[in-house]
CSV table of C-alpha atoms and ligand atoms in Angstrom, one decimal:
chain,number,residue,atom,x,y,z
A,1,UNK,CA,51.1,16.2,-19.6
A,2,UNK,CA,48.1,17.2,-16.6
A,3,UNK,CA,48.7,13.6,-15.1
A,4,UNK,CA,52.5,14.3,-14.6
A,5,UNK,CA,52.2,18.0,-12.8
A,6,UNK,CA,51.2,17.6,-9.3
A,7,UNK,CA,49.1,21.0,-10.0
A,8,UNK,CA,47.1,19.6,-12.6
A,9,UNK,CA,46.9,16.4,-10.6
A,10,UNK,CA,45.1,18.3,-7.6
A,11,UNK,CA,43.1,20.5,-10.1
A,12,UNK,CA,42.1,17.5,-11.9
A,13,UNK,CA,40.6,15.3,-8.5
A,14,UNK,CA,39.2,18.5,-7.7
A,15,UNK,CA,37.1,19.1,-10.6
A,16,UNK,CA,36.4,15.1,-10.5
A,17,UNK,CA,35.1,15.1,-6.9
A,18,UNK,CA,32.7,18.5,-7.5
A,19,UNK,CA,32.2,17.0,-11.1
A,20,UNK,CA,28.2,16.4,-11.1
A,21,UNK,CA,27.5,14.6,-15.1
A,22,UNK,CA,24.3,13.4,-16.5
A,23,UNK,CA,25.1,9.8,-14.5
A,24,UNK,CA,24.8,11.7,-11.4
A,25,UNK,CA,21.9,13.4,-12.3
A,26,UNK,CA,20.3,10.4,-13.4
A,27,UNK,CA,20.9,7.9,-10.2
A,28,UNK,CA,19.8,11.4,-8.2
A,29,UNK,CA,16.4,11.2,-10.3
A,30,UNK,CA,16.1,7.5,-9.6
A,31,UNK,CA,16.7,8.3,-5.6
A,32,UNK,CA,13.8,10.5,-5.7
A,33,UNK,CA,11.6,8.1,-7.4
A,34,UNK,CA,12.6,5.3,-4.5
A,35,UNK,CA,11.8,8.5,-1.5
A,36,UNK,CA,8.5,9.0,-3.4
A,37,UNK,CA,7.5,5.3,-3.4
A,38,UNK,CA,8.3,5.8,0.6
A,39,UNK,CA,6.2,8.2,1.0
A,40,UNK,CA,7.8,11.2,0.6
A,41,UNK,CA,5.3,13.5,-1.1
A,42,UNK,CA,6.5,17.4,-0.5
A,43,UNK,CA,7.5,18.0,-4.3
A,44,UNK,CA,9.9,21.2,-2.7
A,45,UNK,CA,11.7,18.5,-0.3
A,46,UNK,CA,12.2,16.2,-3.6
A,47,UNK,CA,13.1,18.7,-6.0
A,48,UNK,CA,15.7,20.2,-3.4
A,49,UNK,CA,17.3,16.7,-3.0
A,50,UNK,CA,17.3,16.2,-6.9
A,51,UNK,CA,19.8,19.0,-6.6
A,52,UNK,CA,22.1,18.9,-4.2
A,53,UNK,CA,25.0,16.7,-5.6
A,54,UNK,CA,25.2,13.8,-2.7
A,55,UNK,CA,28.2,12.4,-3.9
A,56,UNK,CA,30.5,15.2,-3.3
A,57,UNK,CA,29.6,14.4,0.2
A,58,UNK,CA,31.6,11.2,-0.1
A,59,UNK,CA,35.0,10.4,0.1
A,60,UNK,CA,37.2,8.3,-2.2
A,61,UNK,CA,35.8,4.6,-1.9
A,62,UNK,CA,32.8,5.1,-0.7
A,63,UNK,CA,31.6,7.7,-4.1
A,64,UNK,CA,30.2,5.1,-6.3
A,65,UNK,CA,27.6,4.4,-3.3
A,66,UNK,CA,26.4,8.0,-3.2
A,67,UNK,CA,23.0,7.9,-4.5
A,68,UNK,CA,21.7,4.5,-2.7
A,69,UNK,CA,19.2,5.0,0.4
A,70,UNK,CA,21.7,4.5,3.4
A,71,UNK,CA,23.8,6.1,5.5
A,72,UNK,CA,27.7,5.5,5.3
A,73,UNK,CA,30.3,6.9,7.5
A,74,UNK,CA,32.0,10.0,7.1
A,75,UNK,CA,35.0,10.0,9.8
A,76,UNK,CA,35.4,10.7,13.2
A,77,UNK,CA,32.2,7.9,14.0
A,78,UNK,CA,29.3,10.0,12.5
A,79,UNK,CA,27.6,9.3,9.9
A,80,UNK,CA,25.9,11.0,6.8
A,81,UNK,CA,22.2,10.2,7.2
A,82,UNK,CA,19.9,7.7,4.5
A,83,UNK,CA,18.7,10.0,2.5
A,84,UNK,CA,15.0,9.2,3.4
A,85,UNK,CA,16.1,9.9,6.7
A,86,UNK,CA,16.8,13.4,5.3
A,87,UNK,CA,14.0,13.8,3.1
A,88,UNK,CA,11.4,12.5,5.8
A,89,UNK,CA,12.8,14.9,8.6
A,90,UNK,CA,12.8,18.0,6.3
A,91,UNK,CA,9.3,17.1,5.3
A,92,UNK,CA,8.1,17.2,9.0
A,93,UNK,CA,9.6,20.3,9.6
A,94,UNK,CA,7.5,22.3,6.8
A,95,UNK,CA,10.0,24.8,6.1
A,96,UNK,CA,9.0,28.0,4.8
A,97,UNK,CA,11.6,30.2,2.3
A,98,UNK,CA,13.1,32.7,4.9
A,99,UNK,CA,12.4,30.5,8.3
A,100,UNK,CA,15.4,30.9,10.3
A,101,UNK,CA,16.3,27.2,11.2
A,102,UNK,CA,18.7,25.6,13.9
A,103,UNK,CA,20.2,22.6,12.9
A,104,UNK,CA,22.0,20.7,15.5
A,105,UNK,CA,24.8,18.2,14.2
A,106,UNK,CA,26.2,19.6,11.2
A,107,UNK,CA,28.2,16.3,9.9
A,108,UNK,CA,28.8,16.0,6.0
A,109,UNK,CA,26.6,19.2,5.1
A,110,UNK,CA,24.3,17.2,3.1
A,111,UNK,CA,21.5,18.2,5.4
A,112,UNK,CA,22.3,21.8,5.5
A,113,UNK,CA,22.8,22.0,1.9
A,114,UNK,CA,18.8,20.2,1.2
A,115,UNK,CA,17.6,23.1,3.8
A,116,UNK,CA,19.1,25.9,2.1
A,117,UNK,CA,18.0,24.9,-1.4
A,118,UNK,CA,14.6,25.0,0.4
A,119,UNK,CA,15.6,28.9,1.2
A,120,UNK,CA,16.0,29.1,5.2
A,121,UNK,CA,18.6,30.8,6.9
A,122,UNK,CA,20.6,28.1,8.6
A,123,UNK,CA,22.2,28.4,11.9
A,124,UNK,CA,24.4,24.7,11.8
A,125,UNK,CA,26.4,23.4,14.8
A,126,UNK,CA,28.5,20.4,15.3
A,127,UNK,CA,30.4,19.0,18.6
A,128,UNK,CA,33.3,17.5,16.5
A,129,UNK,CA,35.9,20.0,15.7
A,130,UNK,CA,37.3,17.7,12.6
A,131,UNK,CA,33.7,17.4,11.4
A,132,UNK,CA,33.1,21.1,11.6
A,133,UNK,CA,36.1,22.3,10.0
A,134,UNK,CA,36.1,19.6,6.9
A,135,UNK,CA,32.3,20.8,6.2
A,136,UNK,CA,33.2,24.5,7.1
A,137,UNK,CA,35.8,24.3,4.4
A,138,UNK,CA,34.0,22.5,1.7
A,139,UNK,CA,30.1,23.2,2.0
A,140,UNK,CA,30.4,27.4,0.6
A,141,UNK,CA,32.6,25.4,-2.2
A,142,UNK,CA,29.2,24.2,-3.3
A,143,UNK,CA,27.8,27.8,-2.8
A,144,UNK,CA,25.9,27.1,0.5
A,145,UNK,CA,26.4,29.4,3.3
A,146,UNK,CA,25.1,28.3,6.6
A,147,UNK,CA,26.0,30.3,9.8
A,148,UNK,CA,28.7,27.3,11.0
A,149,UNK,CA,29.3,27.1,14.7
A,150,UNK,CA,31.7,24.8,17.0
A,151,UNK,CA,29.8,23.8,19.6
A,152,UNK,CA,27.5,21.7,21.8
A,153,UNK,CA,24.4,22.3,20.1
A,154,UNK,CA,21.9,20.2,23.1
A,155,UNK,CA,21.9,23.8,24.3
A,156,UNK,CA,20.9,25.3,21.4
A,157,UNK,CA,22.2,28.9,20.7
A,158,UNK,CA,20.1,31.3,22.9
A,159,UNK,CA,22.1,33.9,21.3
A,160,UNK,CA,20.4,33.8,17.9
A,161,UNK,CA,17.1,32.2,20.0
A,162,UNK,CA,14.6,32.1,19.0
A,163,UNK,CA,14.1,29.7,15.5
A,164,UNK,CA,11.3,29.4,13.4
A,165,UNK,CA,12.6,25.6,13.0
A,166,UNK,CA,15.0,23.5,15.2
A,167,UNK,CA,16.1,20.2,13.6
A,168,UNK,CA,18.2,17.6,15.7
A,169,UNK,CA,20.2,15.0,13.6
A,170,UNK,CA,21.6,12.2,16.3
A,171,UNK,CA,19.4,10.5,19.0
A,172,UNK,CA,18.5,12.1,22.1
A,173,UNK,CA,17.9,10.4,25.3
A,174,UNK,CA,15.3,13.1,26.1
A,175,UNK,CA,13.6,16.2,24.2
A,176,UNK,CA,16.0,19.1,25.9
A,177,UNK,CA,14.4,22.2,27.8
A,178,UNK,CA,17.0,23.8,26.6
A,179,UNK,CA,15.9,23.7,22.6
A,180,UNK,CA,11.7,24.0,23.2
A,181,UNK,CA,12.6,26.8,25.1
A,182,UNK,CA,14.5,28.5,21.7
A,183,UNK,CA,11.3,27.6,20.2
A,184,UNK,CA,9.5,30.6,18.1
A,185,UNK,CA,5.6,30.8,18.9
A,186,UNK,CA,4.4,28.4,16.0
A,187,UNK,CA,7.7,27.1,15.6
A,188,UNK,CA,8.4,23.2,15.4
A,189,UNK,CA,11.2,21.2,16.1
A,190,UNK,CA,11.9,17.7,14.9
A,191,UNK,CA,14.1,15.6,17.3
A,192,UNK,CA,14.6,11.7,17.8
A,193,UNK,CA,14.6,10.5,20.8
A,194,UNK,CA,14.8,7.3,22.5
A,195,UNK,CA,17.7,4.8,23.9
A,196,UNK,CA,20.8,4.3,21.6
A,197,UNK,CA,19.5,1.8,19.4
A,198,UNK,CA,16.8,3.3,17.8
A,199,UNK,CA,14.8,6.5,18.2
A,200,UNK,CA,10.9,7.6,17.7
A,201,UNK,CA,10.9,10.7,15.4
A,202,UNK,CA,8.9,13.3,17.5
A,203,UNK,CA,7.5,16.8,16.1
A,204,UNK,CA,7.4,19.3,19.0
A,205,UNK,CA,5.3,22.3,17.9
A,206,UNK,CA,5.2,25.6,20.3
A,207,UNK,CA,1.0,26.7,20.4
A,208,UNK,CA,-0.3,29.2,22.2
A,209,UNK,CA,2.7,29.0,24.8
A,210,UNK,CA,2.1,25.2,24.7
A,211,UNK,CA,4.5,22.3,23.4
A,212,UNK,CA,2.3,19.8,21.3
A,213,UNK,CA,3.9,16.5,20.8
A,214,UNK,CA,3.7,14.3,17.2
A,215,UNK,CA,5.5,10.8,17.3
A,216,UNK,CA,6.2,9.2,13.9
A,217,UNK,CA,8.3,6.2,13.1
A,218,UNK,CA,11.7,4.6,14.7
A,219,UNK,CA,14.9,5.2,13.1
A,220,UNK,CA,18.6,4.9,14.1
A,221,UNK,CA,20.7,7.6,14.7
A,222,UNK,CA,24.3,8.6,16.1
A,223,UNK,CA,24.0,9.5,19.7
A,224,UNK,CA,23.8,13.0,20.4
A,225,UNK,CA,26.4,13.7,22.8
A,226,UNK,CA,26.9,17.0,25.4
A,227,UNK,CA,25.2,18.6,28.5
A,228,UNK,CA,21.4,17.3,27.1
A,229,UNK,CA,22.6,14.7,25.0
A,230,UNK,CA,24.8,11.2,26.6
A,231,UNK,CA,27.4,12.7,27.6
A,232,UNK,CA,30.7,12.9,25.8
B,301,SAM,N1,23.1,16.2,9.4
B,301,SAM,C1,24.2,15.4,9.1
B,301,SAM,C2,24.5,15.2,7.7
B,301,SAM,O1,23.7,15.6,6.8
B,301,SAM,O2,25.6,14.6,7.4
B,301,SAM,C3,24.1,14.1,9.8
B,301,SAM,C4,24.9,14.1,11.0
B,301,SAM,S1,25.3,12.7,11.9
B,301,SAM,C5,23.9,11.5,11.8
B,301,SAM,C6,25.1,13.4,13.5
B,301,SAM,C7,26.0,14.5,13.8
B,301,SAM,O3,25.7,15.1,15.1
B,301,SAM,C8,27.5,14.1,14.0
B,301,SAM,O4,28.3,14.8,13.1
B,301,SAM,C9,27.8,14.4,15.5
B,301,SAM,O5,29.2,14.7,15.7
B,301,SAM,C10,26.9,15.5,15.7
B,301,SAM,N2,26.6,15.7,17.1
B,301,SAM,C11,26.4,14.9,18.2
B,301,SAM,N3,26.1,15.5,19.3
B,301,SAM,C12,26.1,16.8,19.0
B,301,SAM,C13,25.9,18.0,19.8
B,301,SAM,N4,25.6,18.0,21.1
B,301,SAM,N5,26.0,19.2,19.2
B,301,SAM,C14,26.2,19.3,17.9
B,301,SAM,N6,26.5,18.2,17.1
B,301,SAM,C15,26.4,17.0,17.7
C-alpha cells in the first residue's frame, strides 16, 4: 500500500535518509575510535562527532560511504570535509559552550552541526547560493540552528565582529586582514593556507593586541574563493 502512494513514497525516503539505527551508531563509534588512534584526544570534540548523524549529510549513492575518514563531494565542486579533518580543526579551535564562532564555508552542515553540539553560537556563511540554500533547508531539520548567511565570507562579517572563534574550511592563499581583524582579544582562528594543492593548518591567536601564529600539518582543501580568497 505506502510503496504505491507517492505521499507515503516521499514520507517513507524521508524518514529513511534522517533514519539514524544501531548500524549507524555503531560505524559512528568505530569512526571515533580510528580519530582517536589519529590523535584526536578532546573527549567533547569526539563525543560531539559520535552524535551528529554524518550520513544524512550524504546523498543517494554516496550513503553507504558515510562513516569512512574521507571527504566526498557534495555538488556544486565542494566537498564535505574527512572527518579528521573536522575533528582536528574543531580541536585546535578549543571552543568553549557559549563562544560565538564564525565559520566561513558552510557546505554540507556537517561542520556546523559538530560545533553546535559543542554549544557555540554559530554565525555560518557560504559563497554558493545552491550550497547555502540545500543546507539552510535541511540543517534546522536536524535541530541545528546556525545564523546562515549568503555571502563572501574572506571578509568576515564586521557586522556581528567581533568572534570569540573564526574557523575557515577551504584553502586560503593568504591569512586575510580582514578576518584577524574580527578577531575577539584572546580569540583564535584556525585557517589553512597555502597554494591550491595543499595547505598548512595555522592557529592565529589575538594576545595582548598581538596575532600569535601556530602552524600544524598539511591538508587539502577546496579553494576559498572571493575578495581574500582566489578569486571567483
Ligand atoms: N564545512 C564544510 C562541511 O562541513 O561540509 C566543508 C566545506 S567545503 C570543504 C568548503 C566550502 O567553502 C564550500 O562549500 C565552498 O563553496 C565554500 N567557500 C569557498 N569560498 C568561500 C567564501 N569566500 N565564503 C564562504 N564560503 C566559501
Amino acid at each position: 500500500m505506502e510503496g504505491k502512494n507517492p505521499f507515503f513514497t516521499l514520507k517513507s525516503h524521508f524518514l529513511e535518509k534522517f533514519e539514524d539505527n544501531y548500524r549507524q551508531r555503531g560505524l559512528r563509534n568505530q569512526l571515533v575510535k580510528k580519530l582517536r588512534q589519529k590523535g584526536i584526544l578532546d573527549e567533547k570534540v569526539l563525543a560531539a562527532i559520535a552524535k551528529v548523524p554524518r550520513h544524512v549529510f550524504f546523498d543517494g549513492a554516496l550513503l553507504t560511504h558515510a562513516y569512512e575518514d574521507k571527504a566526498f563531494p557534495i555538488g556544486e565542486g565542494q566537498t564535505i570535509s574527512q572527518p579528521y579533518t573536522v575533528a582536528f580543526q574543531t580541536e585546535k579551535l578549543q571552543v568553549k559552550s557559549g563562544d560565538k564562532v564564525l565559520e566561513v564555508g558552510t557546505g554540507s552542515g556537517y561542520q556546523a552541526a559538530v560545533l553546535l553540539e559543542l554549544g557555540v553560537k554559530l554565525y555560518t556563511i557560504e559563497y554558493n547560493r545552491k550550497l547555502y540554500e540545500k543546507t539552510k533547508a535541511m540543517l534546522p531539520q536536524l535541530g541545528y540552528n546556525p545564523f546562515f548567511l549568503h555571502g563572501d565570507g574572506s571578509k568576515g562579517l564586521p557586522a556581528k565582529a567581533p568572534f570569540d572563534k573564526i574557523i575557515v574550511t577551504a584553502g586560503a592563499p593568504i591569512v586575510p586582514a580582514a578576518l584577524t581583524e574580527q578577531l575577539a582579544e584572546g580569540g583564535c582562528m584556525i585557517i589553512p593556507v597555502g597554494d591550491q594543492e595543499k595547505q598548512a593548518m595555522l592557529r592565529i591567536t589575538k594576545k595582548n593586541g598581538k596575532l600569535v601564529k601556530e602552524e600544524f600539518d598539511n591538508f587539502a582543501f577546496v579553494p576559498l574563493l572571493g575578495a581574500h580568497g582566489w578569486k571567483s
